[in-house]
GROMACS .gro file of C-alpha atoms in nm:
model
  202
    1MET     CA    1  -4.372  -3.688  -4.400
    2ILE     CA    2  -4.586  -3.851  -4.135
    3SER     CA    3  -4.946  -3.789  -4.109
    4GLY     CA    4  -5.218  -3.951  -3.904
    5GLN     CA    5  -5.274  -4.203  -4.176
    6ALA     CA    6  -4.921  -4.231  -4.301
    7THR     CA    7  -4.681  -4.541  -4.266
    8VAL     CA    8  -4.511  -4.602  -3.910
    9PRO     CA    9  -4.154  -4.466  -3.933
   10GLY     CA   10  -3.883  -4.684  -3.995
   11PRO     CA   11  -3.654  -4.779  -3.697
   12ALA     CA   12  -3.435  -4.515  -3.569
   13PRO     CA   13  -3.044  -4.495  -3.567
   14ALA     CA   14  -2.904  -4.623  -3.249
   15PRO     CA   15  -2.823  -4.310  -3.056
   16GLY     CA   16  -2.588  -4.231  -2.788
   17PRO     CA   17  -2.736  -4.216  -2.448
   18VAL     CA   18  -2.936  -3.881  -2.335
   19PRO     CA   19  -2.706  -3.674  -2.127
   20GLY     CA   20  -2.848  -3.558  -1.795
   21PRO     CA   21  -2.909  -3.194  -1.742
   22THR     CA   22  -2.528  -3.180  -1.574
   23ALA     CA   23  -2.332  -3.400  -1.850
   24ALA     CA   24  -2.142  -3.252  -2.122
   25ASP     CA   25  -2.391  -3.018  -2.309
   26PRO     CA   26  -2.519  -2.799  -2.042
   27GLY     CA   27  -2.745  -2.490  -2.146
   28THR     CA   28  -2.810  -2.626  -2.501
   29GLY     CA   29  -3.156  -2.692  -2.409
   30ARG     CA   30  -3.125  -3.054  -2.540
   31ASP     CA   31  -3.282  -3.238  -2.245
   32ALA     CA   32  -3.581  -2.954  -2.240
   33ILE     CA   33  -3.658  -3.061  -2.575
   34LEU     CA   34  -3.678  -3.428  -2.521
   35ARG     CA   35  -3.887  -3.345  -2.237
   36ALA     CA   36  -4.133  -3.166  -2.437
   37ALA     CA   37  -4.110  -3.382  -2.707
   38ARG     CA   38  -4.216  -3.679  -2.487
   39ARG     CA   39  -4.516  -3.507  -2.356
   40ALA     CA   40  -4.609  -3.375  -2.704
   41PHE     CA   41  -4.585  -3.718  -2.870
   42THR     CA   42  -4.733  -3.935  -2.620
   43GLN     CA   43  -5.031  -3.704  -2.514
   44ARG     CA   44  -5.159  -3.598  -2.856
   45PRO     CA   45  -5.180  -3.741  -3.189
   46TYR     CA   46  -4.890  -3.710  -3.436
   47ALA     CA   47  -5.014  -3.503  -3.694
   48ASP     CA   48  -5.096  -3.239  -3.433
   49VAL     CA   49  -4.777  -3.199  -3.278
   50THR     CA   50  -4.522  -2.941  -3.462
   51ILE     CA   51  -4.164  -2.828  -3.366
   52ARG     CA   52  -4.261  -2.517  -3.315
   53GLY     CA   53  -4.495  -2.615  -3.028
   54ILE     CA   54  -4.240  -2.840  -2.896
   55ALA     CA   55  -3.993  -2.531  -2.903
   56ALA     CA   56  -4.274  -2.321  -2.744
   57ASP     CA   57  -4.300  -2.555  -2.439
   58ALA     CA   58  -3.912  -2.626  -2.412
   59GLY     CA   59  -3.861  -2.243  -2.418
   60VAL     CA   60  -3.612  -2.233  -2.712
   61SER     CA   61  -3.628  -2.168  -3.073
   62PRO     CA   62  -3.772  -2.392  -3.377
   63SER     CA   63  -3.425  -2.371  -3.536
   64LEU     CA   64  -3.258  -2.522  -3.223
   65VAL     CA   65  -3.488  -2.792  -3.214
   66VAL     CA   66  -3.412  -2.893  -3.548
   67LYS     CA   67  -3.032  -2.833  -3.490
   68HIS     CA   68  -3.071  -3.110  -3.211
   69PHE     CA   69  -3.298  -3.341  -3.357
   70GLY     CA   70  -3.371  -3.261  -3.740
   71ARG     CA   71  -3.752  -3.291  -3.917
   72LYS     CA   72  -4.037  -3.414  -3.664
   73GLU     CA   73  -4.014  -3.790  -3.771
   74GLU     CA   74  -3.652  -3.796  -3.653
   75LEU     CA   75  -3.750  -3.628  -3.338
   76PHE     CA   76  -4.029  -3.850  -3.302
   77ASN     CA   77  -3.803  -4.167  -3.380
   78THR     CA   78  -3.600  -4.051  -3.043
   79VAL     CA   79  -3.900  -4.041  -2.838
   80ALA     CA   80  -4.010  -4.379  -2.959
   81ASP     CA   81  -3.658  -4.510  -2.858
   82PHE     CA   82  -3.621  -4.732  -2.557
   83GLY     CA   83  -3.310  -4.873  -2.650
   84PRO     CA   84  -3.049  -4.669  -2.433
   85ALA     CA   85  -3.260  -4.678  -2.148
   86ALA     CA   86  -3.294  -5.047  -2.163
   87ALA     CA   87  -2.892  -5.075  -2.189
   88GLU     CA   88  -2.843  -4.885  -1.874
   89LEU     CA   89  -3.114  -5.041  -1.681
   90PHE     CA   90  -3.013  -5.395  -1.760
   91ASP     CA   91  -2.625  -5.352  -1.752
   92ALA     CA   92  -2.571  -5.585  -1.473
   93PRO     CA   93  -2.507  -5.930  -1.346
   94LEU     CA   94  -2.858  -6.139  -1.319
   95ASP     CA   95  -2.769  -6.156  -0.942
   96MET     CA   96  -2.773  -5.769  -0.902
   97LEU     CA   97  -3.004  -5.664  -1.194
   98GLY     CA   98  -3.310  -5.629  -0.963
   99ARG     CA   99  -3.131  -5.347  -0.747
  100HIS     CA  100  -2.949  -5.224  -1.043
  101MET     CA  101  -3.242  -5.139  -1.224
  102VAL     CA  102  -3.443  -5.008  -0.914
  103VAL     CA  103  -3.139  -4.773  -0.820
  104THR     CA  104  -3.091  -4.676  -1.211
  105LEU     CA  105  -3.419  -4.592  -1.278
  106VAL     CA  106  -3.457  -4.376  -0.953
  107ARG     CA  107  -3.122  -4.186  -0.987
  108ARG     CA  108  -3.189  -4.121  -1.408
  109ARG     CA  109  -3.556  -4.004  -1.309
  110ARG     CA  110  -3.368  -3.726  -1.063
  111GLU     CA  111  -3.091  -3.658  -1.315
  112LEU     CA  112  -3.313  -3.594  -1.625
  113GLN     CA  113  -3.649  -3.465  -1.414
  114SER     CA  114  -3.857  -3.735  -1.624
  115ASP     CA  115  -3.872  -4.141  -1.625
  116PRO     CA  116  -3.687  -4.322  -1.879
  117LEU     CA  117  -3.968  -4.544  -1.949
  118LEU     CA  118  -4.283  -4.445  -1.851
  119ARG     CA  119  -4.408  -4.213  -2.169
  120VAL     CA  120  -4.517  -4.573  -2.286
  121VAL     CA  121  -4.817  -4.569  -2.065
  122PHE     CA  122  -4.962  -4.233  -2.250
  123SER     CA  123  -4.924  -4.481  -2.573
  124LEU     CA  124  -5.205  -4.728  -2.444
  125GLY     CA  125  -5.521  -4.696  -2.661
  126ASN     CA  126  -5.376  -4.474  -2.930
  127ARG     CA  127  -5.381  -4.641  -3.277
  128ASP     CA  128  -5.196  -4.362  -3.466
  129GLU     CA  129  -4.781  -4.336  -3.468
  130ARG     CA  130  -4.807  -4.353  -3.093
  131SER     CA  131  -4.823  -4.725  -3.116
  132LEU     CA  132  -4.526  -4.743  -3.236
  133LEU     CA  133  -4.397  -4.652  -2.861
  134ARG     CA  134  -4.531  -4.963  -2.764
  135ASP     CA  135  -4.373  -5.184  -3.076
  136ARG     CA  136  -4.043  -5.041  -2.952
  137PHE     CA  137  -4.114  -5.103  -2.565
  138HIS     CA  138  -4.180  -5.466  -2.645
  139GLU     CA  139  -3.860  -5.526  -2.864
  140GLN     CA  140  -3.620  -5.297  -2.652
  141VAL     CA  141  -3.750  -5.356  -2.318
  142THR     CA  142  -3.936  -5.701  -2.281
  143ASP     CA  143  -3.814  -5.867  -2.511
  144SER     CA  144  -3.455  -5.763  -2.461
  145LEU     CA  145  -3.506  -5.865  -2.086
  146ALA     CA  146  -3.645  -6.173  -2.179
  147ALA     CA  147  -3.370  -6.284  -2.364
  148ARG     CA  148  -3.127  -6.257  -2.057
  149LEU     CA  149  -3.351  -6.465  -1.762
  150PRO     CA  150  -3.295  -6.819  -1.719
  151GLY     CA  151  -3.550  -7.061  -1.622
  152PRO     CA  152  -3.928  -7.116  -1.743
  153GLU     CA  153  -4.177  -6.848  -1.858
  154SER     CA  154  -3.888  -6.581  -1.922
  155THR     CA  155  -4.149  -6.379  -2.140
  156LEU     CA  156  -4.381  -6.358  -1.873
  157ARG     CA  157  -4.138  -6.282  -1.595
  158ALA     CA  158  -3.988  -6.016  -1.826
  159GLU     CA  159  -4.354  -5.852  -1.868
  160LEU     CA  160  -4.386  -5.870  -1.488
  161ILE     CA  161  -4.066  -5.716  -1.456
  162ALA     CA  162  -4.167  -5.430  -1.705
  163GLY     CA  163  -4.471  -5.405  -1.507
  164HIS     CA  164  -4.279  -5.326  -1.181
  165LEU     CA  165  -4.068  -5.085  -1.330
  166LEU     CA  166  -4.353  -4.886  -1.477
  167GLY     CA  167  -4.527  -4.888  -1.131
  168LEU     CA  168  -4.262  -4.750  -0.976
  169GLY     CA  169  -4.220  -4.452  -1.200
  170ALA     CA  170  -4.614  -4.388  -1.185
  171THR     CA  171  -4.575  -4.420  -0.803
  172LEU     CA  172  -4.307  -4.157  -0.788
  173SER     CA  173  -4.487  -3.920  -1.030
  174LEU     CA  174  -4.800  -3.943  -0.846
  175HIS     CA  175  -4.620  -3.875  -0.496
  176ARG     CA  176  -4.353  -3.615  -0.630
  177GLU     CA  177  -4.367  -3.466  -0.282
  178GLY     CA  178  -4.398  -3.783  -0.083
  179ALA     CA  179  -4.178  -4.020   0.116
  180GLY     CA  180  -4.014  -4.115  -0.185
  181ALA     CA  181  -3.897  -3.785  -0.269
  182ASP     CA  182  -3.679  -3.812   0.030
  183ALA     CA  183  -3.537  -4.148   0.027
  184THR     CA  184  -3.243  -4.242  -0.132
  185PRO     CA  185  -3.231  -4.457  -0.436
  186GLU     CA  186  -3.039  -4.745  -0.248
  187HIS     CA  187  -3.301  -4.690   0.033
  188ILE     CA  188  -3.599  -4.764  -0.247
  189ALA     CA  189  -3.394  -5.048  -0.376
  190ASP     CA  190  -3.376  -5.176  -0.044
  191LEU     CA  191  -3.761  -5.190  -0.024
  192TYR     CA  192  -3.872  -5.249  -0.405
  193ALA     CA  193  -3.593  -5.470  -0.540
  194PRO     CA  194  -3.673  -5.803  -0.372
  195ALA     CA  195  -3.955  -5.834  -0.562
  196LEU     CA  196  -3.796  -5.779  -0.882
  197GLN     CA  197  -3.513  -6.019  -0.802
  198ALA     CA  198  -3.748  -6.292  -0.740
  199LEU     CA  199  -3.867  -6.281  -1.068
  200ILE     CA  200  -3.554  -6.229  -1.258
  201THR     CA  201  -3.386  -6.547  -1.069
  202GLY     CA  202  -3.708  -6.735  -1.150
   0.00000   0.00000   0.00000
């Protein structure tokens, strides 16, 4: 069992993509549990988070949390895994990747009612197990993207692209009822993707 002073959990097994609320498991509470767990683990020290508290926030029973995700350590590993989100965001040819990332990010935010990447921001400055979120983000998002980019300074460009994606998520969260809420993902990409694409192609 992890405590505030215990060792950091090891890498999580590669799970499949998280289904949206209208996908294959409607009504099971899985997505609500994930949203509650992301809030809990990113905003409070690991030792203060409980399965019972996550269940209450999600509006489900603690036994359902355990059924879907197992123990607290296993649920934390799921929250700390950016692999499925990165795989979906980067699944496009390089010459179309900027637009694909923007459209995918906006669509997934609306489908899941949460951002697939933004939770890493809440781990900044924390020294407990939440620092694992940053490590996984670097490995699964930034480093994975850098490996795909042609040309010089691929790591710096990947970091700046990740910053653009986080900035987009933060802006849409800040202005939940603003103009972005009414704009289509494609129109947002028309305005936002060119800067990303310039960093992608170098």
